[in-house]
């Protein structure tokens, strides 16, 4: 059934621009289409496209409680520019309190298991709440972001959350993303100009140097797949 839905969406949107696809999806799944933003460059492009298309898409973000001030700054500038509500989901306070009481505030440095536990509490659980009851989830994933994402498709069924994902920038390069931002005066996180490509929680993100993988700055002390569980990788 899920494969049929994905095939149908691919056929119906063939030849559509991203903006046309956004409008189609918002009409096809009325009040059930959401876009998750972490205010990275890709997400800012999509936010701009959603607003230009006037597609009825709910935009939300996950506030883990450990974000950079620069992320809050671009969050604020984005709301001011587009005058669009952005729903915010926080982790459950009790779960965070228990984690810190039991393991301290920096347990994620000690093991991959501990880091994934922190990501689960601060990201995955709030995401489940944000996606509950919806039919289609728009993401800013790009294939070149990591080897784990190279096999993604424009539309795909996410069994973890039981909905269809739309990855509109899947085949875009980082250079194309940056050009769009520059050409359309889209607000972006100031950390991008300081070598931060992929930006997550402040303790878990560093700038990268020339020649390093795009995801090298995420959980930089680990030799792992560099994913947090949001996208089932």
JSON list of C-alpha atoms in Angstrom, two decimals:
[
{"chain": "A", "resi": 1, "resn": "UNK", "atom": "CA", "xyz": [0.00, 0.00, 0.00]},
{"chain": "A", "resi": 2, "resn": "UNK", "atom": "CA", "xyz": [2.78, 2.43, 0.95]},
{"chain": "A", "resi": 3, "resn": "UNK", "atom": "CA", "xyz": [4.64, 1.68, -2.31]},
{"chain": "A", "resi": 4, "resn": "UNK", "atom": "CA", "xyz": [1.49, 2.41, -4.28]},
{"chain": "A", "resi": 5, "resn": "UNK", "atom": "CA", "xyz": [1.08, 5.77, -2.54]},
{"chain": "A", "resi": 6, "resn": "UNK", "atom": "CA", "xyz": [4.66, 6.75, -3.29]},
{"chain": "A", "resi": 7, "resn": "UNK", "atom": "CA", "xyz": [4.32, 5.67, -6.94]},
{"chain": "A", "resi": 8, "resn": "UNK", "atom": "CA", "xyz": [1.07, 7.63, -7.27]},
{"chain": "A", "resi": 9, "resn": "UNK", "atom": "CA", "xyz": [2.66, 10.79, -5.86]},
{"chain": "A", "resi": 10, "resn": "UNK", "atom": "CA", "xyz": [5.63, 10.48, -8.20]},
{"chain": "A", "resi": 11, "resn": "UNK", "atom": "CA", "xyz": [3.32, 10.13, -11.18]},
{"chain": "A", "resi": 12, "resn": "UNK", "atom": "CA", "xyz": [1.02, 12.99, -10.20]},
{"chain": "A", "resi": 13, "resn": "UNK", "atom": "CA", "xyz": [3.87, 15.43, -9.52]},
{"chain": "A", "resi": 14, "resn": "UNK", "atom": "CA", "xyz": [6.08, 14.50, -12.46]},
{"chain": "A", "resi": 15, "resn": "UNK", "atom": "CA", "xyz": [7.29, 17.68, -14.12]},
{"chain": "A", "resi": 16, "resn": "UNK", "atom": "CA", "xyz": [6.12, 19.89, -11.24]},
{"chain": "A", "resi": 17, "resn": "UNK", "atom": "CA", "xyz": [8.37, 22.51, -9.69]},
{"chain": "A", "resi": 18, "resn": "UNK", "atom": "CA", "xyz": [8.97, 22.27, -5.95]},
{"chain": "A", "resi": 19, "resn": "UNK", "atom": "CA", "xyz": [6.47, 25.06, -5.35]},
{"chain": "A", "resi": 20, "resn": "UNK", "atom": "CA", "xyz": [3.84, 23.34, -7.50]},
{"chain": "A", "resi": 21, "resn": "UNK", "atom": "CA", "xyz": [4.46, 20.09, -5.65]},
{"chain": "A", "resi": 22, "resn": "UNK", "atom": "CA", "xyz": [4.07, 21.80, -2.27]},
{"chain": "A", "resi": 23, "resn": "UNK", "atom": "CA", "xyz": [0.71, 23.24, -3.33]},
{"chain": "A", "resi": 24, "resn": "UNK", "atom": "CA", "xyz": [-0.43, 19.88, -4.68]},
{"chain": "A", "resi": 25, "resn": "UNK", "atom": "CA", "xyz": [0.54, 18.04, -1.50]},
{"chain": "A", "resi": 26, "resn": "UNK", "atom": "CA", "xyz": [-1.11, 20.62, 0.75]},
{"chain": "A", "resi": 27, "resn": "UNK", "atom": "CA", "xyz": [-4.33, 20.15, -1.23]},
{"chain": "A", "resi": 28, "resn": "UNK", "atom": "CA", "xyz": [-4.01, 16.35, -1.45]},
{"chain": "A", "resi": 29, "resn": "UNK", "atom": "CA", "xyz": [-3.44, 15.97, 2.30]},
{"chain": "A", "resi": 30, "resn": "UNK", "atom": "CA", "xyz": [-5.31, 18.96, 3.61]},
{"chain": "A", "resi": 31, "resn": "UNK", "atom": "CA", "xyz": [-4.15, 20.02, 7.10]},
{"chain": "A", "resi": 32, "resn": "UNK", "atom": "CA", "xyz": [-1.97, 16.91, 7.30]},
{"chain": "A", "resi": 33, "resn": "UNK", "atom": "CA", "xyz": [1.28, 18.18, 5.75]},
{"chain": "A", "resi": 34, "resn": "UNK", "atom": "CA", "xyz": [4.11, 19.30, 8.04]},
{"chain": "A", "resi": 35, "resn": "UNK", "atom": "CA", "xyz": [7.64, 20.55, 7.51]},
{"chain": "A", "resi": 36, "resn": "UNK", "atom": "CA", "xyz": [10.34, 20.10, 10.15]},
{"chain": "A", "resi": 37, "resn": "UNK", "atom": "CA", "xyz": [12.98, 22.82, 10.27]},
{"chain": "A", "resi": 38, "resn": "UNK", "atom": "CA", "xyz": [16.19, 23.03, 12.24]},
{"chain": "A", "resi": 39, "resn": "UNK", "atom": "CA", "xyz": [16.95, 26.36, 10.52]},
{"chain": "A", "resi": 40, "resn": "UNK", "atom": "CA", "xyz": [19.85, 24.92, 8.53]},
{"chain": "A", "resi": 41, "resn": "UNK", "atom": "CA", "xyz": [20.48, 26.13, 4.99]},
{"chain": "A", "resi": 42, "resn": "UNK", "atom": "CA", "xyz": [18.33, 23.47, 3.32]},
{"chain": "A", "resi": 43, "resn": "UNK", "atom": "CA", "xyz": [15.44, 24.07, 5.69]},
{"chain": "A", "resi": 44, "resn": "UNK", "atom": "CA", "xyz": [15.64, 27.82, 5.11]},
{"chain": "A", "resi": 45, "resn": "UNK", "atom": "CA", "xyz": [15.34, 27.27, 1.36]},
{"chain": "A", "resi": 46, "resn": "UNK", "atom": "CA", "xyz": [12.25, 25.13, 1.89]},
{"chain": "A", "resi": 47, "resn": "UNK", "atom": "CA", "xyz": [10.72, 27.67, 4.28]},
{"chain": "A", "resi": 48, "resn": "UNK", "atom": "CA", "xyz": [11.18, 30.32, 1.60]},
{"chain": "A", "resi": 49, "resn": "UNK", "atom": "CA", "xyz": [9.57, 28.07, -1.04]},
{"chain": "A", "resi": 50, "resn": "UNK", "atom": "CA", "xyz": [6.62, 27.25, 1.22]},
{"chain": "A", "resi": 51, "resn": "UNK", "atom": "CA", "xyz": [5.96, 30.93, 1.78]},
{"chain": "A", "resi": 52, "resn": "UNK", "atom": "CA", "xyz": [6.34, 31.83, -1.89]},
{"chain": "A", "resi": 53, "resn": "UNK", "atom": "CA", "xyz": [3.94, 29.09, -2.90]},
{"chain": "A", "resi": 54, "resn": "UNK", "atom": "CA", "xyz": [1.43, 29.92, -0.14]},
{"chain": "A", "resi": 55, "resn": "UNK", "atom": "CA", "xyz": [1.09, 26.18, 0.43]},
{"chain": "A", "resi": 56, "resn": "UNK", "atom": "CA", "xyz": [-0.89, 25.31, 3.55]},
{"chain": "A", "resi": 57, "resn": "UNK", "atom": "CA", "xyz": [1.97, 23.54, 5.32]},
{"chain": "A", "resi": 58, "resn": "UNK", "atom": "CA", "xyz": [2.51, 23.55, 9.07]},
{"chain": "A", "resi": 59, "resn": "UNK", "atom": "CA", "xyz": [6.11, 24.40, 9.97]},
{"chain": "A", "resi": 60, "resn": "UNK", "atom": "CA", "xyz": [7.56, 23.10, 13.21]},
{"chain": "A", "resi": 61, "resn": "UNK", "atom": "CA", "xyz": [10.90, 22.83, 14.96]},
{"chain": "A", "resi": 62, "resn": "UNK", "atom": "CA", "xyz": [12.37, 20.78, 17.79]},
{"chain": "A", "resi": 63, "resn": "UNK", "atom": "CA", "xyz": [13.98, 22.77, 20.59]},
{"chain": "A", "resi": 64, "resn": "UNK", "atom": "CA", "xyz": [16.30, 20.32, 22.33]},
{"chain": "A", "resi": 65, "resn": "UNK", "atom": "CA", "xyz": [17.31, 22.77, 25.02]},
{"chain": "A", "resi": 66, "resn": "UNK", "atom": "CA", "xyz": [20.94, 22.63, 23.85]},
{"chain": "A", "resi": 67, "resn": "UNK", "atom": "CA", "xyz": [20.83, 24.77, 20.69]},
{"chain": "A", "resi": 68, "resn": "UNK", "atom": "CA", "xyz": [23.28, 27.49, 19.66]},
{"chain": "A", "resi": 69, "resn": "UNK", "atom": "CA", "xyz": [22.27, 31.10, 20.27]},
{"chain": "A", "resi": 70, "resn": "UNK", "atom": "CA", "xyz": [22.91, 31.62, 16.55]},
{"chain": "A", "resi": 71, "resn": "UNK", "atom": "CA", "xyz": [20.16, 29.09, 15.83]},
{"chain": "A", "resi": 72, "resn": "UNK", "atom": "CA", "xyz": [17.70, 31.05, 17.95]},
{"chain": "A", "resi": 73, "resn": "UNK", "atom": "CA", "xyz": [18.81, 34.21, 16.13]},
{"chain": "A", "resi": 74, "resn": "UNK", "atom": "CA", "xyz": [17.96, 32.80, 12.69]},
{"chain": "A", "resi": 75, "resn": "UNK", "atom": "CA", "xyz": [14.71, 31.37, 14.12]},
{"chain": "A", "resi": 76, "resn": "UNK", "atom": "CA", "xyz": [13.77, 34.91, 15.18]},
{"chain": "A", "resi": 77, "resn": "UNK", "atom": "CA", "xyz": [14.78, 36.48, 11.86]},
{"chain": "A", "resi": 78, "resn": "UNK", "atom": "CA", "xyz": [12.84, 33.83, 9.95]},
{"chain": "A", "resi": 79, "resn": "UNK", "atom": "CA", "xyz": [9.63, 34.56, 11.85]},
{"chain": "A", "resi": 80, "resn": "UNK", "atom": "CA", "xyz": [10.12, 38.28, 11.30]},
{"chain": "A", "resi": 81, "resn": "UNK", "atom": "CA", "xyz": [10.73, 37.93, 7.55]},
{"chain": "A", "resi": 82, "resn": "UNK", "atom": "CA", "xyz": [7.94, 35.52, 6.70]},
{"chain": "A", "resi": 83, "resn": "UNK", "atom": "CA", "xyz": [5.49, 36.36, 9.48]},
{"chain": "A", "resi": 84, "resn": "UNK", "atom": "CA", "xyz": [4.75, 32.64, 9.63]},
{"chain": "A", "resi": 85, "resn": "UNK", "atom": "CA", "xyz": [3.98, 30.73, 12.85]},
{"chain": "A", "resi": 86, "resn": "UNK", "atom": "CA", "xyz": [6.53, 28.05, 13.67]},
{"chain": "A", "resi": 87, "resn": "UNK", "atom": "CA", "xyz": [5.33, 25.44, 16.16]},
{"chain": "A", "resi": 88, "resn": "UNK", "atom": "CA", "xyz": [7.90, 24.44, 18.76]},
{"chain": "A", "resi": 89, "resn": "UNK", "atom": "CA", "xyz": [8.19, 21.03, 20.41]},
{"chain": "A", "resi": 90, "resn": "UNK", "atom": "CA", "xyz": [10.28, 20.51, 23.53]},
{"chain": "A", "resi": 91, "resn": "UNK", "atom": "CA", "xyz": [11.47, 17.26, 25.12]},
{"chain": "A", "resi": 92, "resn": "UNK", "atom": "CA", "xyz": [9.51, 16.00, 28.09]},
{"chain": "A", "resi": 93, "resn": "UNK", "atom": "CA", "xyz": [10.87, 17.81, 31.14]},
{"chain": "A", "resi": 94, "resn": "UNK", "atom": "CA", "xyz": [10.72, 14.75, 33.39]},
{"chain": "A", "resi": 95, "resn": "UNK", "atom": "CA", "xyz": [12.74, 12.63, 30.96]},
{"chain": "A", "resi": 96, "resn": "UNK", "atom": "CA", "xyz": [15.45, 15.29, 30.72]},
{"chain": "A", "resi": 97, "resn": "UNK", "atom": "CA", "xyz": [15.50, 15.75, 34.49]},
{"chain": "A", "resi": 98, "resn": "UNK", "atom": "CA", "xyz": [15.89, 12.02, 35.05]},
{"chain": "A", "resi": 99, "resn": "UNK", "atom": "CA", "xyz": [18.64, 11.73, 32.43]},
{"chain": "A", "resi": 100, "resn": "UNK", "atom": "CA", "xyz": [20.70, 14.52, 33.98]},
{"chain": "A", "resi": 101, "resn": "UNK", "atom": "CA", "xyz": [20.09, 13.28, 37.52]},
{"chain": "A", "resi": 102, "resn": "UNK", "atom": "CA", "xyz": [21.20, 9.76, 36.61]},
{"chain": "A", "resi": 103, "resn": "UNK", "atom": "CA", "xyz": [24.01, 10.41, 34.11]},
{"chain": "A", "resi": 104, "resn": "UNK", "atom": "CA", "xyz": [24.84, 14.12, 34.29]},
{"chain": "A", "resi": 105, "resn": "UNK", "atom": "CA", "xyz": [24.65, 16.78, 31.55]},
{"chain": "A", "resi": 106, "resn": "UNK", "atom": "CA", "xyz": [27.44, 15.39, 29.34]},
{"chain": "A", "resi": 107, "resn": "UNK", "atom": "CA", "xyz": [26.73, 11.66, 29.25]},
{"chain": "A", "resi": 108, "resn": "UNK", "atom": "CA", "xyz": [26.53, 11.74, 25.44]},
{"chain": "A", "resi": 109, "resn": "UNK", "atom": "CA", "xyz": [30.31, 12.08, 25.24]},
{"chain": "A", "resi": 110, "resn": "UNK", "atom": "CA", "xyz": [30.82, 8.74, 27.02]},
{"chain": "A", "resi": 111, "resn": "UNK", "atom": "CA", "xyz": [29.35, 6.31, 24.47]},
{"chain": "A", "resi": 112, "resn": "UNK", "atom": "CA", "xyz": [27.32, 6.08, 21.27]},
{"chain": "A", "resi": 113, "resn": "UNK", "atom": "CA", "xyz": [24.54, 4.45, 23.32]},
{"chain": "A", "resi": 114, "resn": "UNK", "atom": "CA", "xyz": [24.43, 7.39, 25.73]},
{"chain": "A", "resi": 115, "resn": "UNK", "atom": "CA", "xyz": [24.44, 9.87, 22.86]},
{"chain": "A", "resi": 116, "resn": "UNK", "atom": "CA", "xyz": [21.58, 8.09, 21.13]},
{"chain": "A", "resi": 117, "resn": "UNK", "atom": "CA", "xyz": [19.68, 8.04, 24.41]},
{"chain": "A", "resi": 118, "resn": "UNK", "atom": "CA", "xyz": [20.04, 11.82, 24.66]},
{"chain": "A", "resi": 119, "resn": "UNK", "atom": "CA", "xyz": [18.98, 12.24, 21.01]},
{"chain": "A", "resi": 120, "resn": "UNK", "atom": "CA", "xyz": [15.99, 9.99, 21.60]},
{"chain": "A", "resi": 121, "resn": "UNK", "atom": "CA", "xyz": [14.79, 12.05, 24.56]},
{"chain": "A", "resi": 122, "resn": "UNK", "atom": "CA", "xyz": [15.51, 15.45, 23.08]},
{"chain": "A", "resi": 123, "resn": "UNK", "atom": "CA", "xyz": [14.65, 14.80, 19.41]},
{"chain": "A", "resi": 124, "resn": "UNK", "atom": "CA", "xyz": [12.91, 11.53, 18.59]},
{"chain": "A", "resi": 125, "resn": "UNK", "atom": "CA", "xyz": [10.17, 11.65, 21.23]},
{"chain": "A", "resi": 126, "resn": "UNK", "atom": "CA", "xyz": [9.25, 15.29, 20.43]},
{"chain": "A", "resi": 127, "resn": "UNK", "atom": "CA", "xyz": [9.28, 14.43, 16.71]},
{"chain": "A", "resi": 128, "resn": "UNK", "atom": "CA", "xyz": [6.81, 11.62, 17.28]},
{"chain": "A", "resi": 129, "resn": "UNK", "atom": "CA", "xyz": [4.52, 14.12, 18.94]},
{"chain": "A", "resi": 130, "resn": "UNK", "atom": "CA", "xyz": [4.93, 16.60, 16.09]},
{"chain": "A", "resi": 131, "resn": "UNK", "atom": "CA", "xyz": [4.22, 14.03, 13.38]},
{"chain": "A", "resi": 132, "resn": "UNK", "atom": "CA", "xyz": [1.32, 12.29, 15.11]},
{"chain": "A", "resi": 133, "resn": "UNK", "atom": "CA", "xyz": [-1.86, 12.38, 13.02]},
{"chain": "A", "resi": 134, "resn": "UNK", "atom": "CA", "xyz": [-0.17, 13.79, 9.93]},
{"chain": "A", "resi": 135, "resn": "UNK", "atom": "CA", "xyz": [0.13, 12.17, 6.50]},
{"chain": "A", "resi": 136, "resn": "UNK", "atom": "CA", "xyz": [3.12, 13.78, 4.85]},
{"chain": "A", "resi": 137, "resn": "UNK", "atom": "CA", "xyz": [6.41, 15.05, 6.24]},
{"chain": "A", "resi": 138, "resn": "UNK", "atom": "CA", "xyz": [8.61, 17.48, 4.29]},
{"chain": "A", "resi": 139, "resn": "UNK", "atom": "CA", "xyz": [12.33, 17.35, 5.07]},
{"chain": "A", "resi": 140, "resn": "UNK", "atom": "CA", "xyz": [15.50, 19.15, 4.01]},
{"chain": "A", "resi": 141, "resn": "UNK", "atom": "CA", "xyz": [17.49, 15.96, 3.45]},
{"chain": "A", "resi": 142, "resn": "UNK", "atom": "CA", "xyz": [20.00, 15.92, 0.60]},
{"chain": "A", "resi": 143, "resn": "UNK", "atom": "CA", "xyz": [21.64, 12.82, -0.85]},
{"chain": "A", "resi": 144, "resn": "UNK", "atom": "CA", "xyz": [25.16, 14.25, -0.69]},
{"chain": "A", "resi": 145, "resn": "UNK", "atom": "CA", "xyz": [24.93, 15.05, 3.03]},
{"chain": "A", "resi": 146, "resn": "UNK", "atom": "CA", "xyz": [26.18, 11.60, 3.94]},
{"chain": "A", "resi": 147, "resn": "UNK", "atom": "CA", "xyz": [26.67, 8.10, 2.57]},
{"chain": "A", "resi": 148, "resn": "UNK", "atom": "CA", "xyz": [23.67, 7.00, 4.65]},
{"chain": "A", "resi": 149, "resn": "UNK", "atom": "CA", "xyz": [21.43, 9.35, 2.68]},
{"chain": "A", "resi": 150, "resn": "UNK", "atom": "CA", "xyz": [22.65, 8.55, -0.81]},
{"chain": "A", "resi": 151, "resn": "UNK", "atom": "CA", "xyz": [19.90, 5.99, -1.37]},
{"chain": "A", "resi": 152, "resn": "UNK", "atom": "CA", "xyz": [16.99, 8.27, -0.46]},
{"chain": "A", "resi": 153, "resn": "UNK", "atom": "CA", "xyz": [14.14, 8.99, -2.88]},
{"chain": "A", "resi": 154, "resn": "UNK", "atom": "CA", "xyz": [12.07, 12.08, -3.64]},
{"chain": "A", "resi": 155, "resn": "UNK", "atom": "CA", "xyz": [9.06, 10.46, -1.99]},
{"chain": "A", "resi": 156, "resn": "UNK", "atom": "CA", "xyz": [9.38, 7.55, 0.40]},
{"chain": "A", "resi": 157, "resn": "UNK", "atom": "CA", "xyz": [7.39, 5.83, 3.08]},
{"chain": "A", "resi": 158, "resn": "UNK", "atom": "CA", "xyz": [8.77, 6.16, 6.61]},
{"chain": "A", "resi": 159, "resn": "UNK", "atom": "CA", "xyz": [7.70, 3.07, 8.55]},
{"chain": "A", "resi": 160, "resn": "UNK", "atom": "CA", "xyz": [9.00, 4.51, 11.83]},
{"chain": "A", "resi": 161, "resn": "UNK", "atom": "CA", "xyz": [6.39, 7.26, 11.76]},
{"chain": "A", "resi": 162, "resn": "UNK", "atom": "CA", "xyz": [3.88, 5.71, 9.36]},
{"chain": "A", "resi": 163, "resn": "UNK", "atom": "CA", "xyz": [3.76, 8.54, 6.83]},
{"chain": "A", "resi": 164, "resn": "UNK", "atom": "CA", "xyz": [5.20, 9.63, 3.51]},
{"chain": "A", "resi": 165, "resn": "UNK", "atom": "CA", "xyz": [8.29, 11.82, 3.38]},
{"chain": "A", "resi": 166, "resn": "UNK", "atom": "CA", "xyz": [8.95, 14.38, 0.68]},
{"chain": "A", "resi": 167, "resn": "UNK", "atom": "CA", "xyz": [12.60, 15.36, 0.19]},
{"chain": "A", "resi": 168, "resn": "UNK", "atom": "CA", "xyz": [12.39, 18.28, -2.28]},
{"chain": "A", "resi": 169, "resn": "UNK", "atom": "CA", "xyz": [16.10, 19.18, -2.21]},
{"chain": "A", "resi": 170, "resn": "UNK", "atom": "CA", "xyz": [17.26, 15.59, -2.50]},
{"chain": "A", "resi": 171, "resn": "UNK", "atom": "CA", "xyz": [19.44, 16.13, -5.58]},
{"chain": "A", "resi": 172, "resn": "UNK", "atom": "CA", "xyz": [20.54, 19.68, -4.82]},
{"chain": "A", "resi": 173, "resn": "UNK", "atom": "CA", "xyz": [24.22, 20.36, -4.16]},
{"chain": "A", "resi": 174, "resn": "UNK", "atom": "CA", "xyz": [25.40, 22.49, -1.26]},
{"chain": "A", "resi": 175, "resn": "UNK", "atom": "CA", "xyz": [26.47, 25.10, -3.81]},
{"chain": "A", "resi": 176, "resn": "UNK", "atom": "CA", "xyz": [22.94, 25.24, -5.24]},
{"chain": "A", "resi": 177, "resn": "UNK", "atom": "CA", "xyz": [21.50, 25.65, -1.74]},
{"chain": "A", "resi": 178, "resn": "UNK", "atom": "CA", "xyz": [23.89, 28.50, -0.96]},
{"chain": "A", "resi": 179, "resn": "UNK", "atom": "CA", "xyz": [23.19, 30.20, -4.31]},
{"chain": "A", "resi": 180, "resn": "UNK", "atom": "CA", "xyz": [19.44, 30.10, -3.65]},
{"chain": "A", "resi": 181, "resn": "UNK", "atom": "CA", "xyz": [19.97, 31.64, -0.22]},
{"chain": "A", "resi": 182, "resn": "UNK", "atom": "CA", "xyz": [22.15, 34.41, -1.64]},
{"chain": "A", "resi": 183, "resn": "UNK", "atom": "CA", "xyz": [19.92, 35.09, -4.66]},
{"chain": "A", "resi": 184, "resn": "UNK", "atom": "CA", "xyz": [16.71, 35.28, -2.61]},
{"chain": "A", "resi": 185, "resn": "UNK", "atom": "CA", "xyz": [18.08, 36.95, 0.53]},
{"chain": "A", "resi": 186, "resn": "UNK", "atom": "CA", "xyz": [17.03, 34.06, 2.76]},
{"chain": "A", "resi": 187, "resn": "UNK", "atom": "CA", "xyz": [18.01, 34.33, 6.45]},
{"chain": "A", "resi": 188, "resn": "UNK", "atom": "CA", "xyz": [20.70, 31.85, 7.42]},
{"chain": "A", "resi": 189, "resn": "UNK", "atom": "CA", "xyz": [22.58, 30.81, 10.53]},
{"chain": "A", "resi": 190, "resn": "UNK", "atom": "CA", "xyz": [25.72, 32.93, 10.91]},
{"chain": "A", "resi": 191, "resn": "UNK", "atom": "CA", "xyz": [27.64, 29.79, 11.91]},
{"chain": "A", "resi": 192, "resn": "UNK", "atom": "CA", "xyz": [27.55, 28.65, 8.27]},
{"chain": "A", "resi": 193, "resn": "UNK", "atom": "CA", "xyz": [30.09, 31.36, 7.49]},
{"chain": "A", "resi": 194, "resn": "UNK", "atom": "CA", "xyz": [32.38, 29.94, 10.18]},
{"chain": "A", "resi": 195, "resn": "UNK", "atom": "CA", "xyz": [32.73, 26.42, 8.81]},
{"chain": "A", "resi": 196, "resn": "UNK", "atom": "CA", "xyz": [29.61, 24.90, 10.34]},
{"chain": "A", "resi": 197, "resn": "UNK", "atom": "CA", "xyz": [27.77, 22.98, 7.61]},
{"chain": "A", "resi": 198, "resn": "UNK", "atom": "CA", "xyz": [25.46, 20.69, 9.57]},
{"chain": "A", "resi": 199, "resn": "UNK", "atom": "CA", "xyz": [24.29, 22.36, 12.79]},
{"chain": "A", "resi": 200, "resn": "UNK", "atom": "CA", "xyz": [22.65, 20.54, 15.68]},
{"chain": "A", "resi": 201, "resn": "UNK", "atom": "CA", "xyz": [23.00, 20.88, 19.43]},
{"chain": "A", "resi": 202, "resn": "UNK", "atom": "CA", "xyz": [25.85, 23.15, 20.56]},
{"chain": "A", "resi": 203, "resn": "UNK", "atom": "CA", "xyz": [27.88, 20.53, 22.49]},
{"chain": "A", "resi": 204, "resn": "UNK", "atom": "CA", "xyz": [27.60, 18.06, 19.61]},
{"chain": "A", "resi": 205, "resn": "UNK", "atom": "CA", "xyz": [28.57, 20.29, 16.68]},
{"chain": "A", "resi": 206, "resn": "UNK", "atom": "CA", "xyz": [31.86, 21.77, 15.51]},
{"chain": "A", "resi": 207, "resn": "UNK", "atom": "CA", "xyz": [33.08, 23.49, 12.37]},
{"chain": "A", "resi": 208, "resn": "UNK", "atom": "CA", "xyz": [34.70, 21.37, 9.68]},
{"chain": "A", "resi": 209, "resn": "UNK", "atom": "CA", "xyz": [37.86, 22.07, 7.72]},
{"chain": "A", "resi": 210, "resn": "UNK", "atom": "CA", "xyz": [38.43, 21.85, 3.98]},
{"chain": "A", "resi": 211, "resn": "UNK", "atom": "CA", "xyz": [38.36, 18.26, 2.78]},
{"chain": "A", "resi": 212, "resn": "UNK", "atom": "CA", "xyz": [36.31, 16.90, 5.67]},
{"chain": "A", "resi": 213, "resn": "UNK", "atom": "CA", "xyz": [32.98, 15.16, 5.14]},
{"chain": "A", "resi": 214, "resn": "UNK", "atom": "CA", "xyz": [29.90, 17.37, 5.50]},
{"chain": "A", "resi": 215, "resn": "UNK", "atom": "CA", "xyz": [28.79, 15.42, 8.59]},
{"chain": "A", "resi": 216, "resn": "UNK", "atom": "CA", "xyz": [32.24, 15.38, 10.23]},
{"chain": "A", "resi": 217, "resn": "UNK", "atom": "CA", "xyz": [31.26, 18.19, 12.57]},
{"chain": "A", "resi": 218, "resn": "UNK", "atom": "CA", "xyz": [28.33, 16.26, 14.05]},
{"chain": "A", "resi": 219, "resn": "UNK", "atom": "CA", "xyz": [29.15, 14.04, 17.07]},
{"chain": "A", "resi": 220, "resn": "UNK", "atom": "CA", "xyz": [32.74, 14.66, 16.02]},
{"chain": "A", "resi": 221, "resn": "UNK", "atom": "CA", "xyz": [34.19, 12.42, 18.74]},
{"chain": "A", "resi": 222, "resn": "UNK", "atom": "CA", "xyz": [32.38, 9.35, 17.35]},
{"chain": "A", "resi": 223, "resn": "UNK", "atom": "CA", "xyz": [33.16, 6.85, 14.60]},
{"chain": "A", "resi": 224, "resn": "UNK", "atom": "CA", "xyz": [29.48, 6.19, 13.90]},
{"chain": "A", "resi": 225, "resn": "UNK", "atom": "CA", "xyz": [26.92, 6.68, 11.14]},
{"chain": "A", "resi": 226, "resn": "UNK", "atom": "CA", "xyz": [26.37, 10.26, 12.39]},
{"chain": "A", "resi": 227, "resn": "UNK", "atom": "CA", "xyz": [22.60, 10.01, 12.66]},
{"chain": "A", "resi": 228, "resn": "UNK", "atom": "CA", "xyz": [20.32, 10.72, 15.60]},
{"chain": "A", "resi": 229, "resn": "UNK", "atom": "CA", "xyz": [17.31, 8.55, 14.78]},
{"chain": "A", "resi": 230, "resn": "UNK", "atom": "CA", "xyz": [15.02, 11.16, 13.27]},
{"chain": "A", "resi": 231, "resn": "UNK", "atom": "CA", "xyz": [15.25, 9.63, 9.81]},
{"chain": "A", "resi": 232, "resn": "UNK", "atom": "CA", "xyz": [15.59, 5.99, 10.68]},
{"chain": "A", "resi": 233, "resn": "UNK", "atom": "CA", "xyz": [19.23, 5.74, 9.61]}
]
